[in-house]
Amino acid sequence: QVQLQESGPGLVKPSGTLSLTCAVSGGSISSSNWWSWIRQPPGKGLEWIGEIYHSGSTNYNPSLKSRVTISVDKSKNQFSLKLSSVTAADTAVYYCARNFHYGSGSYFDYWGQGTLVTVSS
Amino acid sequence: DIQMTQSPSSVSASVGDRVTITCRASQGISSWLAWYQQKPGKAPKLLIYAASSLQSGVPSRFSGSGSGTDFTLTISSLQPEDFATYYCQQANSLELTFGGGTKVEIK
């Protein structure tokens, strides 16, 4: 059973950089899956941030692309998110998830429990 | 980007009721659509993928249909554990997007 666990600071100052890590257990990050970050502002819907493959290939949400970096550390079986120049609008629960591909579609079959990141001074 | 519009935004129903939620894509996405269930304080759970394929372990009272731009999620007989928020997600493009959610509440 694949498990994902997010970790990182719960409070980030405005204009700072949000940094989170997702540790994968019960499976290899080098499997034929992509790995994603998704966020959910309090009381609102879900927004896909971006994804990474173990080779280091990435795809990002165009609305966040200029501020997002997703990286992978195969030796630690984990991947990470950096979001720069944060504002209060970036306050959200951040989830990491595994992409499951079926045909041409990409779906999220395993999720971390989520971690709340608040942007405030 | 492909916009996903869900309706209704909320629905009140009783245990045993049949509930239908719709999702419309701003452009055709073939059958590349998923449905998720989210309970308060929890991560979303994949219910349906490829519009109509039931994820392993999901009860058969959940079903999905549709293709192109119009999709539906049906719960044939609502159970107490089904009160939650449901999201659709288009899986067709490099930019993955979700619908705004439908909250299923107790009547």
mmCIF file of N, CA, C and O in Angstrom, chain B residues 1-6 22-30 32-33 67-71 88-92 97 99:
data_model
loop_
_atom_site.group_PDB
_atom_site.id
_atom_site.type_symbol
_atom_site.label_atom_id
_atom_site.label_comp_id
_atom_site.label_asym_id
_atom_site.label_seq_id
_atom_site.Cartn_x
_atom_site.Cartn_y
_atom_site.Cartn_z
ATOM 1 N N ASP B 1 -7.058 26.819 -20.786
ATOM 2 C CA ASP B 1 -7.295 25.692 -19.901
ATOM 3 C C ASP B 1 -8.752 25.218 -20.023
ATOM 4 O O ASP B 1 -9.610 25.948 -20.528
ATOM 5 N N ILE B 2 -8.998 23.997 -19.581
ATOM 6 C CA ILE B 2 -10.331 23.420 -19.651
ATOM 7 C C ILE B 2 -11.049 23.687 -18.324
ATOM 8 O O ILE B 2 -10.580 23.280 -17.264
ATOM 9 N N GLN B 3 -12.192 24.384 -18.409
ATOM 10 C CA GLN B 3 -12.977 24.695 -17.208
ATOM 11 C C GLN B 3 -13.989 23.582 -16.958
ATOM 12 O O GLN B 3 -14.618 23.087 -17.897
ATOM 13 N N MET B 4 -14.141 23.221 -15.685
ATOM 14 C CA MET B 4 -15.085 22.188 -15.290
ATOM 15 C C MET B 4 -16.164 22.823 -14.416
ATOM 16 O O MET B 4 -15.846 23.466 -13.401
ATOM 17 N N THR B 5 -17.425 22.659 -14.798
ATOM 18 C CA THR B 5 -18.536 23.261 -14.064
ATOM 19 C C THR B 5 -19.441 22.162 -13.510
ATOM 20 O O THR B 5 -19.969 21.355 -14.278
ATOM 21 N N GLN B 6 -19.580 22.134 -12.204
ATOM 22 C CA GLN B 6 -20.423 21.142 -11.558
ATOM 23 C C GLN B 6 -21.764 21.746 -11.167
ATOM 24 O O GLN B 6 -21.854 22.920 -10.799
ATOM 25 N N THR B 22 -23.877 16.490 -11.861
ATOM 26 C CA THR B 22 -23.394 16.652 -13.226
ATOM 27 C C THR B 22 -22.131 17.504 -13.286
ATOM 28 O O THR B 22 -21.886 18.340 -12.407
ATOM 29 N N CYS B 23 -21.366 17.283 -14.314
ATOM 30 C CA CYS B 23 -20.111 17.999 -14.546
ATOM 31 C C CYS B 23 -20.014 18.280 -16.039
ATOM 32 O O CYS B 23 -20.209 17.377 -16.854
ATOM 33 N N ARG B 24 -19.753 19.529 -16.386
ATOM 34 C CA ARG B 24 -19.638 19.917 -17.788
ATOM 35 C C ARG B 24 -18.264 20.504 -18.055
ATOM 36 O O ARG B 24 -17.798 21.387 -17.322
ATOM 37 N N ALA B 25 -17.621 20.029 -19.098
ATOM 38 C CA ALA B 25 -16.310 20.539 -19.508
ATOM 39 C C ALA B 25 -16.474 21.628 -20.559
ATOM 40 O O ALA B 25 -17.388 21.571 -21.391
ATOM 41 N N SER B 26 -15.580 22.596 -20.544
ATOM 42 C CA SER B 26 -15.658 23.718 -21.485
ATOM 43 C C SER B 26 -15.262 23.315 -22.899
ATOM 44 O O SER B 26 -15.524 24.058 -23.847
ATOM 45 N N GLN B 27 -14.642 22.161 -23.044
ATOM 46 C CA GLN B 27 -14.367 21.579 -24.353
ATOM 47 C C GLN B 27 -14.327 20.068 -24.205
ATOM 48 O O GLN B 27 -14.260 19.561 -23.075
ATOM 49 N N GLY B 28 -14.410 19.369 -25.314
ATOM 50 C CA GLY B 28 -14.479 17.917 -25.258
ATOM 51 C C GLY B 28 -13.241 17.282 -24.640
ATOM 52 O O GLY B 28 -12.117 17.669 -24.940
ATOM 53 N N ILE B 29 -13.497 16.318 -23.752
ATOM 54 C CA ILE B 29 -12.395 15.621 -23.079
ATOM 55 C C ILE B 29 -12.534 14.104 -23.233
ATOM 56 O O ILE B 29 -12.004 13.339 -22.414
ATOM 57 N N SER B 30 -13.273 13.680 -24.270
ATOM 58 C CA SER B 30 -13.499 12.247 -24.480
ATOM 59 C C SER B 30 -14.073 11.652 -23.189
ATOM 60 O O SER B 30 -15.066 12.158 -22.667
ATOM 61 N N TRP B 32 -12.041 11.193 -20.443
ATOM 62 C CA TRP B 32 -10.956 11.365 -19.471
ATOM 63 C C TRP B 32 -11.415 12.229 -18.312
ATOM 64 O O TRP B 32 -11.063 13.401 -18.181
ATOM 65 N N LEU B 33 -12.226 11.623 -17.448
ATOM 66 C CA LEU B 33 -12.810 12.313 -16.308
ATOM 67 C C LEU B 33 -12.837 11.415 -15.090
ATOM 68 O O LEU B 33 -13.073 10.215 -15.205
ATOM 69 N N SER B 67 -19.504 11.337 -21.846
ATOM 70 C CA SER B 67 -18.317 11.499 -22.677
ATOM 71 C C SER B 67 -18.420 12.834 -23.398
ATOM 72 O O SER B 67 -19.513 13.405 -23.489
ATOM 73 N N GLY B 68 -17.296 13.300 -23.902
ATOM 74 C CA GLY B 68 -17.299 14.592 -24.573
ATOM 75 C C GLY B 68 -17.264 15.740 -23.573
ATOM 76 O O GLY B 68 -16.212 16.020 -22.999
ATOM 77 N N THR B 69 -18.386 16.385 -23.347
ATOM 78 C CA THR B 69 -18.428 17.518 -22.428
ATOM 79 C C THR B 69 -19.351 17.325 -21.227
ATOM 80 O O THR B 69 -19.273 18.099 -20.266
ATOM 81 N N ASP B 70 -20.221 16.323 -21.248
ATOM 82 C CA ASP B 70 -21.222 16.168 -20.192
ATOM 83 C C ASP B 70 -21.095 14.826 -19.486
ATOM 84 O O ASP B 70 -21.102 13.771 -20.128
ATOM 85 N N PHE B 71 -21.018 14.903 -18.152
ATOM 86 C CA PHE B 71 -20.771 13.722 -17.342
ATOM 87 C C PHE B 71 -21.679 13.729 -16.119
ATOM 88 O O PHE B 71 -22.113 14.789 -15.658
ATOM 89 N N CYS B 88 -15.386 16.636 -9.647
ATOM 90 C CA CYS B 88 -14.956 16.024 -10.902
ATOM 91 C C CYS B 88 -13.588 16.591 -11.272
ATOM 92 O O CYS B 88 -13.195 17.668 -10.787
ATOM 93 N N GLN B 89 -12.863 15.868 -12.104
ATOM 94 C CA GLN B 89 -11.527 16.293 -12.535
ATOM 95 C C GLN B 89 -11.335 15.861 -13.976
ATOM 96 O O GLN B 89 -11.552 14.692 -14.309
ATOM 97 N N GLN B 90 -10.946 16.799 -14.820
ATOM 98 C CA GLN B 90 -10.641 16.415 -16.201
ATOM 99 C C GLN B 90 -9.187 15.965 -16.255
ATOM 100 O O GLN B 90 -8.301 16.573 -15.654
ATOM 101 N N ALA B 91 -8.979 14.881 -16.988
ATOM 102 C CA ALA B 91 -7.659 14.241 -17.014
ATOM 103 C C ALA B 91 -7.075 14.247 -18.411
ATOM 104 O O ALA B 91 -6.165 13.477 -18.700
ATOM 105 N N ASN B 92 -7.600 15.120 -19.269
ATOM 106 C CA ASN B 92 -7.296 15.048 -20.687
ATOM 107 C C ASN B 92 -6.094 15.877 -21.109
ATOM 108 O O ASN B 92 -5.456 15.567 -22.088
ATOM 109 N N THR B 97 -7.531 19.951 -14.189
ATOM 110 C CA THR B 97 -8.413 20.883 -13.490
ATOM 111 C C THR B 97 -9.592 20.154 -12.852
ATOM 112 O O THR B 97 -10.026 19.103 -13.339
ATOM 113 N N GLY B 99 -13.600 20.459 -10.948
ATOM 114 C CA GLY B 99 -14.830 21.217 -10.811
ATOM 115 C C GLY B 99 -14.886 21.869 -9.441
ATOM 116 O O GLY B 99 -14.053 21.592 -8.574
#
